[in-house]
Structure formats: structure tokens, C-alpha cells
CSV table of C-alpha atoms and ligand atoms in Angstrom, one decimal:
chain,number,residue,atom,x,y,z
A,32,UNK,CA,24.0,13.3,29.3
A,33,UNK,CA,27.5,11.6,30.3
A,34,UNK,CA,28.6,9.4,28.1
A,35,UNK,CA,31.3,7.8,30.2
A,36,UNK,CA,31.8,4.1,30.8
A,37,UNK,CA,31.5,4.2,34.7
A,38,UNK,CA,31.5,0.2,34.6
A,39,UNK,CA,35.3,0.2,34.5
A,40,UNK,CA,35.6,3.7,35.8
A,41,UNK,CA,36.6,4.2,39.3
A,42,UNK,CA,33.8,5.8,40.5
A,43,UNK,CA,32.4,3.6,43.3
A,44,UNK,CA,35.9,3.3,45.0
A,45,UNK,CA,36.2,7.6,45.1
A,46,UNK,CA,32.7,7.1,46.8
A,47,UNK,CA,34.2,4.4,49.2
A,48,UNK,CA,37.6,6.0,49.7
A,49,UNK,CA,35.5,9.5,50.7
A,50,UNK,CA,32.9,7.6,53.0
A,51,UNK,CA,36.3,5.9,55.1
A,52,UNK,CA,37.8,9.1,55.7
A,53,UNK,CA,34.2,11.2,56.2
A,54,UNK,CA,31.4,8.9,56.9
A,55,UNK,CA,28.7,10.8,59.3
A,56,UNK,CA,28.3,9.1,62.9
A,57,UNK,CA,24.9,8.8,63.3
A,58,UNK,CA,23.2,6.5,66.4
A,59,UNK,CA,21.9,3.6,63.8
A,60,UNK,CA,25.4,3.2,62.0
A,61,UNK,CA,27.8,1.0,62.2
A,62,UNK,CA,31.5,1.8,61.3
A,63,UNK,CA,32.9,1.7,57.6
A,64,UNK,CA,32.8,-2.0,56.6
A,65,UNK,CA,31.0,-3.4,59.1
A,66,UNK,CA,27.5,-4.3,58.6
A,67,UNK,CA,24.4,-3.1,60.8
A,68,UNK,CA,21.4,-5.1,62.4
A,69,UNK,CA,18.6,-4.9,59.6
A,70,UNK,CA,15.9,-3.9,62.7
A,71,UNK,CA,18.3,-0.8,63.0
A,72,UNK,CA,18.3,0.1,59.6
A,73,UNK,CA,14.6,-0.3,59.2
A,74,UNK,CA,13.9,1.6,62.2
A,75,UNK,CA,16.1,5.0,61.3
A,76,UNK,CA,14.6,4.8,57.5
A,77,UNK,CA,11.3,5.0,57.9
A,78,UNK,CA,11.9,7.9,60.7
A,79,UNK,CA,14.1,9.6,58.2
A,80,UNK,CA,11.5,9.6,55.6
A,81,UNK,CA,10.7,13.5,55.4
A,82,UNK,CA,12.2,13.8,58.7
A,83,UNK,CA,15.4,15.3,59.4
A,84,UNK,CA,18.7,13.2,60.7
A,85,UNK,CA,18.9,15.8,63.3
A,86,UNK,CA,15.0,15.7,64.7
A,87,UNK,CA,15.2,11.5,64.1
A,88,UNK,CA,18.2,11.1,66.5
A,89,UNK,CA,16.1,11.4,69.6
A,90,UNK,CA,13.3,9.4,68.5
A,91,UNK,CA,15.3,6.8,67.6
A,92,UNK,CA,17.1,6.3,70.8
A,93,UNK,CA,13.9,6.1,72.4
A,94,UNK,CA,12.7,3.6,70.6
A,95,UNK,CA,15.6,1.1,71.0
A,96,UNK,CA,15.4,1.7,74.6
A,97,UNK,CA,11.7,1.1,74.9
A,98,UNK,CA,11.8,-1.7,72.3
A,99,UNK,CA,15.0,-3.0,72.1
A,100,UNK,CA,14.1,-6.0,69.5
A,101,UNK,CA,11.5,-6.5,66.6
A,102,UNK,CA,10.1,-8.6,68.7
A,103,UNK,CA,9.7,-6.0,71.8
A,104,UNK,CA,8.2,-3.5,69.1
A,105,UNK,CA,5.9,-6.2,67.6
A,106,UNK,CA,4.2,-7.7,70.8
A,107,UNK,CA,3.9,-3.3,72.1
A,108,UNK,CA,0.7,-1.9,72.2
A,109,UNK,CA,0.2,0.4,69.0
A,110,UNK,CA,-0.7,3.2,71.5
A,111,UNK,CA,2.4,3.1,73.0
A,112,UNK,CA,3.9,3.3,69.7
A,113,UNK,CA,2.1,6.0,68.7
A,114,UNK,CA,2.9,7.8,71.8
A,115,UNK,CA,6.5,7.4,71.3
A,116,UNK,CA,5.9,8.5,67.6
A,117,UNK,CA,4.3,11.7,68.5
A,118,UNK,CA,6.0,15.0,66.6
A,119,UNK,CA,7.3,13.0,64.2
A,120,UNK,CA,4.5,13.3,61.7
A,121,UNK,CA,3.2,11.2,58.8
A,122,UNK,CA,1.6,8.6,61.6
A,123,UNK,CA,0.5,6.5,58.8
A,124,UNK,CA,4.2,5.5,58.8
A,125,UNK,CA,4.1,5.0,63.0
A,126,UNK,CA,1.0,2.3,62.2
A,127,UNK,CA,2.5,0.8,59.5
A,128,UNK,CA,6.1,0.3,61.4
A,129,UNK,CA,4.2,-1.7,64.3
A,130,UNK,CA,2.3,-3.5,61.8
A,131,UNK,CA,5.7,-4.2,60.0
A,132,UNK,CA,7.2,-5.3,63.5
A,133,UNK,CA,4.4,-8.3,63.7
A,134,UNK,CA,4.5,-9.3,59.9
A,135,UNK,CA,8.2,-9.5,60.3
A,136,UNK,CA,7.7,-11.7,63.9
A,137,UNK,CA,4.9,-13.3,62.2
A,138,UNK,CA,5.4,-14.7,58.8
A,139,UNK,CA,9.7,-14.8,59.3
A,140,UNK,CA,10.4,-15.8,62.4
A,141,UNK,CA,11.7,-12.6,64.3
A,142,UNK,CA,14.4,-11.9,61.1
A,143,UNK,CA,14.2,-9.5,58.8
A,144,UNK,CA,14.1,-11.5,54.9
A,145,UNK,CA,17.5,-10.3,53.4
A,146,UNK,CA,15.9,-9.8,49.6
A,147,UNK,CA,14.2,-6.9,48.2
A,148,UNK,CA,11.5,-8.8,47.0
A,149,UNK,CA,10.7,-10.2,50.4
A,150,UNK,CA,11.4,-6.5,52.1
A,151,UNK,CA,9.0,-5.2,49.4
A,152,UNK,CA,6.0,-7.6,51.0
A,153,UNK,CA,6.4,-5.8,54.4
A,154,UNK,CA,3.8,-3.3,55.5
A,155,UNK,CA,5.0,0.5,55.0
A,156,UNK,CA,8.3,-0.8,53.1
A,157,UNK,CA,8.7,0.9,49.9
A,158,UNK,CA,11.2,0.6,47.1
A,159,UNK,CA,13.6,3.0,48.9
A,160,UNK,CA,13.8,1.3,52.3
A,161,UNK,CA,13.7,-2.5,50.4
A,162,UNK,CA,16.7,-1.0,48.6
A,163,UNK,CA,18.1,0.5,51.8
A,164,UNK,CA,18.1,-2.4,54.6
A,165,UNK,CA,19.2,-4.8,51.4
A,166,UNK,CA,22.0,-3.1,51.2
A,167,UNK,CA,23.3,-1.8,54.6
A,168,UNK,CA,22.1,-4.8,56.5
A,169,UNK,CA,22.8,-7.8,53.9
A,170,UNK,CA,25.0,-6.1,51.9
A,171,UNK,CA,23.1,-6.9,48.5
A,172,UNK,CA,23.4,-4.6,45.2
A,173,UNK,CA,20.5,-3.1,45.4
A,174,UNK,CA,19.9,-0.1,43.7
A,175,UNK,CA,19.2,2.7,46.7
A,176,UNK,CA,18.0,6.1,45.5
A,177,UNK,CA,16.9,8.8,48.0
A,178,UNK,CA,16.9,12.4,47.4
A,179,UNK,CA,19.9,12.9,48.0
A,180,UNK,CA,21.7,10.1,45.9
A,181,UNK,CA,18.9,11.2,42.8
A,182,UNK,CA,20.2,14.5,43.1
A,183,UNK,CA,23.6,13.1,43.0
A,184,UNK,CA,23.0,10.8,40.0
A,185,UNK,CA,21.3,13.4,38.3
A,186,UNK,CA,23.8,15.8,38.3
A,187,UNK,CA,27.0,13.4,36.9
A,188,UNK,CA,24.6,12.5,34.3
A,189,UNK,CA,22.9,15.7,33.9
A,190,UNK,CA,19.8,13.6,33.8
A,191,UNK,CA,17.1,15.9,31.5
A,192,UNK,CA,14.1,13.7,32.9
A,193,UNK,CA,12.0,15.4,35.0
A,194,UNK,CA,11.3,14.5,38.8
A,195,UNK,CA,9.1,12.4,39.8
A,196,UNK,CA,8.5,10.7,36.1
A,197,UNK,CA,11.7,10.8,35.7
A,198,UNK,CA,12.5,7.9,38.6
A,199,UNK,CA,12.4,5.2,36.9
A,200,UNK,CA,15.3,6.0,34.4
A,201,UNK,CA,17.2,8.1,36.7
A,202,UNK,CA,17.5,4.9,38.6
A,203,UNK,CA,18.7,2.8,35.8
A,204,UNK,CA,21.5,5.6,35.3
A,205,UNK,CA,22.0,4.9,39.5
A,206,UNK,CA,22.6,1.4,38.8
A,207,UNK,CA,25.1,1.3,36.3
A,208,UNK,CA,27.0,3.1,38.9
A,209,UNK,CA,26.4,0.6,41.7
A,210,UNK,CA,29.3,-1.3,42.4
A,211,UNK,CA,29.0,-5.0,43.6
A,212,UNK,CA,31.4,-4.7,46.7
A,213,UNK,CA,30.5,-2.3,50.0
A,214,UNK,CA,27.1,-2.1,48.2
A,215,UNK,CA,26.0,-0.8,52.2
A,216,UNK,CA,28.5,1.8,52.3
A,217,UNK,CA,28.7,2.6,49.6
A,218,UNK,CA,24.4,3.8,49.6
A,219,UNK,CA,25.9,5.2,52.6
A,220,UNK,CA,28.5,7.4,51.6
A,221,UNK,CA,26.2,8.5,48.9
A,222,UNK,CA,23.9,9.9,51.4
A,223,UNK,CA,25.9,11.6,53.2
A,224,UNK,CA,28.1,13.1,49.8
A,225,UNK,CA,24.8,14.4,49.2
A,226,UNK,CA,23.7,16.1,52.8
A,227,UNK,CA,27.2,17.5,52.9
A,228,UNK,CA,28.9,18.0,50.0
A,229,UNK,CA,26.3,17.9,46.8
A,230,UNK,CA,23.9,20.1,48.8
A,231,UNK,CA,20.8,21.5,46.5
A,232,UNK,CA,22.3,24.4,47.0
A,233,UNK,CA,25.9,25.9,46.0
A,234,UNK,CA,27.4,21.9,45.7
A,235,UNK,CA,31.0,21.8,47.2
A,236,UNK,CA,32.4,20.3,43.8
A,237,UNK,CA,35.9,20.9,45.0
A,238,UNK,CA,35.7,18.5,48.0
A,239,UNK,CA,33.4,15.8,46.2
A,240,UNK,CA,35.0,13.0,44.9
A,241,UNK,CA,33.7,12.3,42.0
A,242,UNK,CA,34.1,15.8,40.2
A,243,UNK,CA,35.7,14.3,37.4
A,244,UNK,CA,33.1,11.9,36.6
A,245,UNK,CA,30.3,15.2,36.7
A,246,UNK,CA,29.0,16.4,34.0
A,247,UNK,CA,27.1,18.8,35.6
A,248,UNK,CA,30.1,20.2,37.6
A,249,UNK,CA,31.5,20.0,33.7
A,250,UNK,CA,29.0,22.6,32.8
A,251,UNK,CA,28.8,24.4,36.0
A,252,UNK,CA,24.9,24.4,36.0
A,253,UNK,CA,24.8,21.7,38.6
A,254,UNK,CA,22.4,23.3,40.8
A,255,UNK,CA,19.9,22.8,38.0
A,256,UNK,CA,19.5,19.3,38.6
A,257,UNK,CA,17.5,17.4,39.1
A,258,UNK,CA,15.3,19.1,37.4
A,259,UNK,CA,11.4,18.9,38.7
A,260,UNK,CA,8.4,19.0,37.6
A,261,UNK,CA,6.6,22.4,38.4
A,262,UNK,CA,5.0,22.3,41.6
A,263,UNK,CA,1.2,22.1,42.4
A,264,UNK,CA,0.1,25.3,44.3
A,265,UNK,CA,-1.5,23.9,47.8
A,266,UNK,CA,-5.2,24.0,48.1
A,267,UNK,CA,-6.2,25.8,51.6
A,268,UNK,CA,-8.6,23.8,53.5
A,269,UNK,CA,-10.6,25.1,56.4
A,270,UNK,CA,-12.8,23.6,59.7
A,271,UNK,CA,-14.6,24.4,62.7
A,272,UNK,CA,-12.7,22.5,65.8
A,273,UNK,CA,-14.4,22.3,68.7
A,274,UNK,CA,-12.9,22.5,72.5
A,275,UNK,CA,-16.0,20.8,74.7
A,276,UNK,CA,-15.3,21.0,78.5
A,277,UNK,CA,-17.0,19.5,81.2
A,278,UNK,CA,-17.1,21.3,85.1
A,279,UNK,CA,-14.1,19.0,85.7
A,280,UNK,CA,-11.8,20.8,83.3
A,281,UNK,CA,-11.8,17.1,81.0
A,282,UNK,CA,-12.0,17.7,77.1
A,283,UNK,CA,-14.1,15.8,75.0
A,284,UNK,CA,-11.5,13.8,71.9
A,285,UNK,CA,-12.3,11.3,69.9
A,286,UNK,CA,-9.9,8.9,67.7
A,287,UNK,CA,-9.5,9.5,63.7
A,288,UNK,CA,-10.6,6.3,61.5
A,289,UNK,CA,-7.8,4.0,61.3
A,290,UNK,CA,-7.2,4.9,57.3
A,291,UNK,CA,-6.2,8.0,55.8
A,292,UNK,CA,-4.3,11.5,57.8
A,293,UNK,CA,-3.4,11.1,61.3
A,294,UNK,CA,-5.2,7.9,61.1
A,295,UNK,CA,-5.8,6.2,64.8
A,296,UNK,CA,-4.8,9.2,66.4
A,297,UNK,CA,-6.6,11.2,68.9
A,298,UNK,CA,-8.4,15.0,67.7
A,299,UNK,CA,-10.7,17.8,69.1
A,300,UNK,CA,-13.9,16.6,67.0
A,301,UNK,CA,-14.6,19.6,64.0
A,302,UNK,CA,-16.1,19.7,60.9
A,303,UNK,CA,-14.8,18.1,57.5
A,304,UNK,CA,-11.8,20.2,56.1
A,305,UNK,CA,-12.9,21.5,53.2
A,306,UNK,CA,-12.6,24.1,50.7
A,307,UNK,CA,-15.9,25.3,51.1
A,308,UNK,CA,-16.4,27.8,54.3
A,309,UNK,CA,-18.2,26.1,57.0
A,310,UNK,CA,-22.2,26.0,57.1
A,311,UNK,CA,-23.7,26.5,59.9
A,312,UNK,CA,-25.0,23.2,59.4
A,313,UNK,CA,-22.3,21.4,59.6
A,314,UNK,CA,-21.7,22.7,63.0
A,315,UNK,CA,-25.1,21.4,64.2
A,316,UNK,CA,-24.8,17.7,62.4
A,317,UNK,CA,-21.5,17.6,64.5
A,318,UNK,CA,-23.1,18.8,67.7
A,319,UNK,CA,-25.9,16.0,67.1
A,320,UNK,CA,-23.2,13.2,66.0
A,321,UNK,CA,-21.4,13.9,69.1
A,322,UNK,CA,-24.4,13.8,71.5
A,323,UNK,CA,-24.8,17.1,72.6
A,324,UNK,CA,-27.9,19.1,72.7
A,325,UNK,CA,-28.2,22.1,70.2
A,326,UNK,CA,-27.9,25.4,71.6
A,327,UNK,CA,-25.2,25.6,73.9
A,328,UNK,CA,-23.1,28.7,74.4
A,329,UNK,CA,-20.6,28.6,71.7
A,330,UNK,CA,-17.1,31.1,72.2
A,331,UNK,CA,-15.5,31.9,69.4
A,332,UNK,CA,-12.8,34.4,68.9
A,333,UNK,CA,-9.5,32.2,69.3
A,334,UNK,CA,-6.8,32.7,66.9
A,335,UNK,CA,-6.6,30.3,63.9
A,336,UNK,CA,-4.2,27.2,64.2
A,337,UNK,CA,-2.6,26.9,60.9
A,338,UNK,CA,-0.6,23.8,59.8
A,339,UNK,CA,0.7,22.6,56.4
A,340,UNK,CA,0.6,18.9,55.5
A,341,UNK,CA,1.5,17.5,52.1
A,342,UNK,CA,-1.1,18.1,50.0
A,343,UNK,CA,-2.9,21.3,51.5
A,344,UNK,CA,-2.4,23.6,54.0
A,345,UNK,CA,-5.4,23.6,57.0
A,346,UNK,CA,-6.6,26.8,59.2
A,347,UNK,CA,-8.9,25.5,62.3
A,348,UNK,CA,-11.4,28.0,64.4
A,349,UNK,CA,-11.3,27.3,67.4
A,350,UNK,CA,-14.6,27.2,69.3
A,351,UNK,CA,-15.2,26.2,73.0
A,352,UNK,CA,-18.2,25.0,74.6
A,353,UNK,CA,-18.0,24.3,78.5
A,354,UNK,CA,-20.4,22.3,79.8
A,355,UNK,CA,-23.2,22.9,82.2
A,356,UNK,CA,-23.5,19.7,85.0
A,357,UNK,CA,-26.8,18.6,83.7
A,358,UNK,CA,-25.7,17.8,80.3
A,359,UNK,CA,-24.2,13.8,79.7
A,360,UNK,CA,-22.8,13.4,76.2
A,361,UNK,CA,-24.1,10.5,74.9
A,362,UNK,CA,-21.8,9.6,72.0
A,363,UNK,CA,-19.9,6.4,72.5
A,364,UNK,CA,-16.6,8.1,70.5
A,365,UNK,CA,-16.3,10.7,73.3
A,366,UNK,CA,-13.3,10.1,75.5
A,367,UNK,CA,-12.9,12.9,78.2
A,368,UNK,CA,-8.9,13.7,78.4
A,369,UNK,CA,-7.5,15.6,81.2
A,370,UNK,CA,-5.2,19.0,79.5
A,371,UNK,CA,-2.4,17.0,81.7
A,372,UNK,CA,-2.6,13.9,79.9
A,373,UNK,CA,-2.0,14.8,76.6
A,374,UNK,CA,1.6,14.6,76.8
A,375,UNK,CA,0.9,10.5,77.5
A,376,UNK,CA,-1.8,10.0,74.4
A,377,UNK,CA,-0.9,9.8,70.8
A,378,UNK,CA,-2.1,13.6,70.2
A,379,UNK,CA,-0.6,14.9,66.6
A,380,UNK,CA,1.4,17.7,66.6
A,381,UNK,CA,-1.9,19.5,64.9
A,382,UNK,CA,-3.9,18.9,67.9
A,383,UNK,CA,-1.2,19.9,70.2
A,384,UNK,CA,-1.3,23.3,68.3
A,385,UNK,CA,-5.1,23.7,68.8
A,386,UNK,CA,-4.4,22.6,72.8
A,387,UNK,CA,-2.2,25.2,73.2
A,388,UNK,CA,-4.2,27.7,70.9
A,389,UNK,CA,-7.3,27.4,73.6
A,390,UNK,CA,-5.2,27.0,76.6
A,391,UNK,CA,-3.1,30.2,75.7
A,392,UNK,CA,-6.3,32.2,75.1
A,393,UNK,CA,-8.2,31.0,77.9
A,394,UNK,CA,-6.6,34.0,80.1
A,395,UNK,CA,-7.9,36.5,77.5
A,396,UNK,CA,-11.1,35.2,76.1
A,397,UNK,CA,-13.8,33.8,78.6
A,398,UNK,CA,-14.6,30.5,79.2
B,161,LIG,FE1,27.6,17.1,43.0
B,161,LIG,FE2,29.5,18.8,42.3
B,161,LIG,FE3,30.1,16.3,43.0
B,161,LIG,FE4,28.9,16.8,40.7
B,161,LIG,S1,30.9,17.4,41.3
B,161,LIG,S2,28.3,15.2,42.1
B,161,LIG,S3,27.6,18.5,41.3
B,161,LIG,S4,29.3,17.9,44.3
């Protein structure tokens, strides 16, 4: 562990000198020493959060130019917003902002509060993006600690705890570094030291400012930090997912609850993902909960869509039932898209993947 007194040290102003001469231009930022609009700040953090800066900057312009204000966003329908949202991933975070948008309209006026503690009562606003807007928008001394700044601060202190238990001291260790002037630029310079220069792998320690204050560069085992706890292997988790078309060449979708993954967004109906294989069943308690009759001509025989979210990685079967004219679904959840409107719907990049799976195959299997 570094022992050095960074209180009196000078290590804030090598982090401020570096960010004047190489601060990143990115579309939400606002030149060295100036401050930015707090709606901009919020916006580009919670689209950065597990999202590249690079797949963000497009988003992000689209948004401002839909929804120029917090108020614009606020009063938009959450359709829309999901729309917009749509390949970013994470949608929990897409229903949250627009719920954000209206508690921010709603209980302060149109204005973002300028504290942590108020950020912190905002919908989808954790202790990273309080920290964040605090700083870079009202230029408080809060305490900001992304990956890239733990991986910083665990490296000059060659911080032993381990990732994610760890936080909580690691980010005592980030404070006693925080200095009480530029506290916006200075989170900021810290990000980007830490996407260019202390990169996870092979750090630059010869361009980064603050070599002399690293312990780890001291050692030369900085790519050893932080240090993380061992990583869970992913559980695979696999469905049935049904294509139903009618004559007209409309697909039957329905919306996902509100709560939990890719909640409020629109899906091909299919059985529970599960660990377990899928029982036949299962297939008819989903024909039944979606109206249909059992019995009808089922194709199977399209490849598997995989995708990997967070916690577990999914493989869907395909299986694609058209429709004879006689036949009315009954279910009330059913709503018949058009293939050509999906680009307009809030349809998760998943769903897209089992779109194009069907459509793709449709030339080679028979439907
Ligand atoms: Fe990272 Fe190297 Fe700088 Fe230490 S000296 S903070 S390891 S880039």
C-alpha cells in the first residue's frame, strides 16, 4: 500500500495539467474549466454505463435532437424512448432515464438538484452518476469512481482488496486524492487517463502523469490491479421462441412485464429460459396462453440465436407456425407487427437476432 501523503502532494494538479493539454472531445463535454449542463451529463452517463464512448456517440446525438430539454424527454412517450434506446441494451436503464426525466420535472422544477444526496433520490441514479453530474455539472467534491478511475486508484495504492468488496475502501483511498478545485475535471481527466493511458492492459506509465505517485508502476506489477474477485462461470439458459404468422405476413409479439430483463419491451412469445430443456408441455401451456388451438403445424429446424447478457448466456429455437385464415388468436397480449415495422418498435437487439434468424432461413426452410 502507498504510504504517501497525497493531501499536500501534487497529485490532482498532474491530473489537471494532463486533462488541459489531452482532454478527449467527446459530444457531451464541455472545454477544460468550463462547466457542462447537468441534463448532458446525466444523459451521456447512464448511456455510457457498460456501453462504449464510441457506440454512445450516436445515441446521444439523437437524443438531444429529439429531446432537446429534460423537459422534452420527460413529457415523451416511453415508446418513443425506447425506440430511440434500441441497441443500446440494459433497457431497464432506457425506463428508468424517462422516469428520471419526470421525477426531475416533477418534484424539482425542470433542474437537476446539484447534491449527491438529492441525485441519489432520482430513479436509475446510482452512486457513480450522483458522484458524476455533482461534480461535472456543479462542480462539487464528490468522490467519482468508475472503472476506469478504480483501476487507476488501485494501482497508485496497490489497493490488495478485492473487486467488488473491495469498493467501499478503494473509494476512501479515491477521496483522499480528490482535490477540492476542478473537482469536474478533474473526474474527467481521470477517465480519460484511464481509457488512454492506464489501460488494463500494458499501462503507458511513461506518458501518465502521476508515475511518481504509483506504487504499482513502483513495482512494475501494475497490470495486476485491481485485483478481482474470481469470476462466476455463466449458467446457459435455453427456450422455445416462437415465430406465429398470419396469411398477411404480420407476426404475432407481445410486450415483456414492465420489471425485470428487457422489461416493457416487445418479444416473439417462447417458453421460460431455463436451465432445464424444454417439455413439451411448456410448448402447449404457451400455445393455450396465447389463444391458439393445439396442433398446428410447427417448423422447426432454424439455427439457434445465441446472446449473452450479464448473468447467463441464452440459446432460443426457433419455431414457426403460419397461420391458416380460419384461426383468430384470441389472446388480448397479441399484437400483429408487420417484419417492416420493427425498425419503428422498441424490439431488443435479442429479438432483432431471432427476426433476422427466421427471415434469413425462410429461403431455405419452408414456411
Ligand atoms: Fe497507471 Fe502506470 Fe500511471 Fe500507475 S503509473 S497510474 S499504473 S499509468
Amino acid at each position: 500500500m502507498n504510504n504517501h501523503n497525497f493531501a499536500t502532494s501534487d497529485f490532482p494538479a498532474r491530473i489537471l495539467g494532463w486533462y488541459d493539454r489531452h482532454a478527449r472531445i467527446l459530444p457531451w463535454r464541455k472545454p477544460a474549466g468550463e462547466t457542462a449542463d447537468a441534463y448532458h451529463v446525466w444523459l451521456s452517463e447512464i448511456m455510457l454505463q457498460q456501453t462504449t464512448v464510441a457506440t454512445v456517440g450516436p445515441y446521444y446525438r439523437k437524443f438531444l435532437q429529439n429531446w432537446p430539454t429534460v423537459q422534452h424527454l420527460a413529457s415523451a412517450p416511453l415508446d418513443d424512448v425506447l425506440s430511440a434506446w434500441a441497441g443500446l441494451g440494459y433497457y431497464a436503464r432506457a425506463r428508468n432515464l424517462h422516469k428520471c426525466a419526470n421525477a426531475v420535472c416533477e418534484k424539482f422544477g425542470g433542474d437537476f438538484p446539484s447534491t449527491e444526496v438529492e441525485l441519489l433520490t432520482l430513479p436509475g441514479v446510482g452512486a457513480y452518476t450522483a458522484a458524476a453530474v455533482a461534480a461535472i455539472a456543479f462542480q462539487q467534491p464528490a468522490v467519482v469512481l468508475d472503472g476506469n478511475i478504480e483501476r487507476i486508484v488501485s494501482r497508485v495504492f496497490r489497493f490488495q482488496g478485492e473487486l467488488p468488496k473491495g469498493r467501499e475502501a478503494l473509494r476512501e483511498l479515491a477521496g483522499r486524492l480528490s482535490p477540492k478545485d476542478r473537482p469536474g475535471d478533474y473526474a474527467q481527466a481521470l477517465m480519460d487517463i484511464g481509457a488512454t493511458v492506464c489501460t488494463p492492459k500494458k499501462p503507458d506509465c511513461a506518458e501518465c502523469p502521476v508515475s511518481i505517485h504509483c506504487a504499482a508502476e513502483a513495482e512494475g506489477d501494475a497490470e495486476n490491479y485491481p485485483r478481482k474477485a474470481p469470476k462466476k462461470v455463466k449458467p446457459t439458459r435455453k427456450a422455445v421462441i416462437f415465430w406465429i404468422e398470419d396469411q398477411k405476413g404480420d407476426v404475432l409479439m407481445r410486450r415483456r412485464e414492465e420489471s425485470g430483463l428487457l422489461g416493457g419491451m416487445m418479444e416473439f412469445p417462447s417458453t421460460n429460459w431455463d436451465d432445464k430443456p424444454v417439455a413439451n408441455e411448456e410448448l402447449n401451456d404457451l400455445m393455450i396462453r396465447l389463444g391458439l388451438p393445439p396442433g398446428l403445424a410447427r417448423i422447426s429446424g432454424y439455427p439457434i440465436v445465441k446472446h449473452t447478457f450479464t448473468h447467463f448466456h441464452l440459446q432460443l429455437s426457433p419455431v414457426v407456425i403460419r397461420l391458416p385464415d380460419t384461426i383468430r388468436v384470441t389472446s388480448n397480449e397479441a399484437k400483429w407487427t408487420r417484419p417492416l415495422d420493427f425498425n419503428r418498435i422498441a424490439l431488443p437487439t435479442l429479438m432483432k437476432k431471432v427476426a433476422d434468424t427466421v427471415l434469413a432461413s425462410q429461403q431455405l426452410l419452408p414456411i
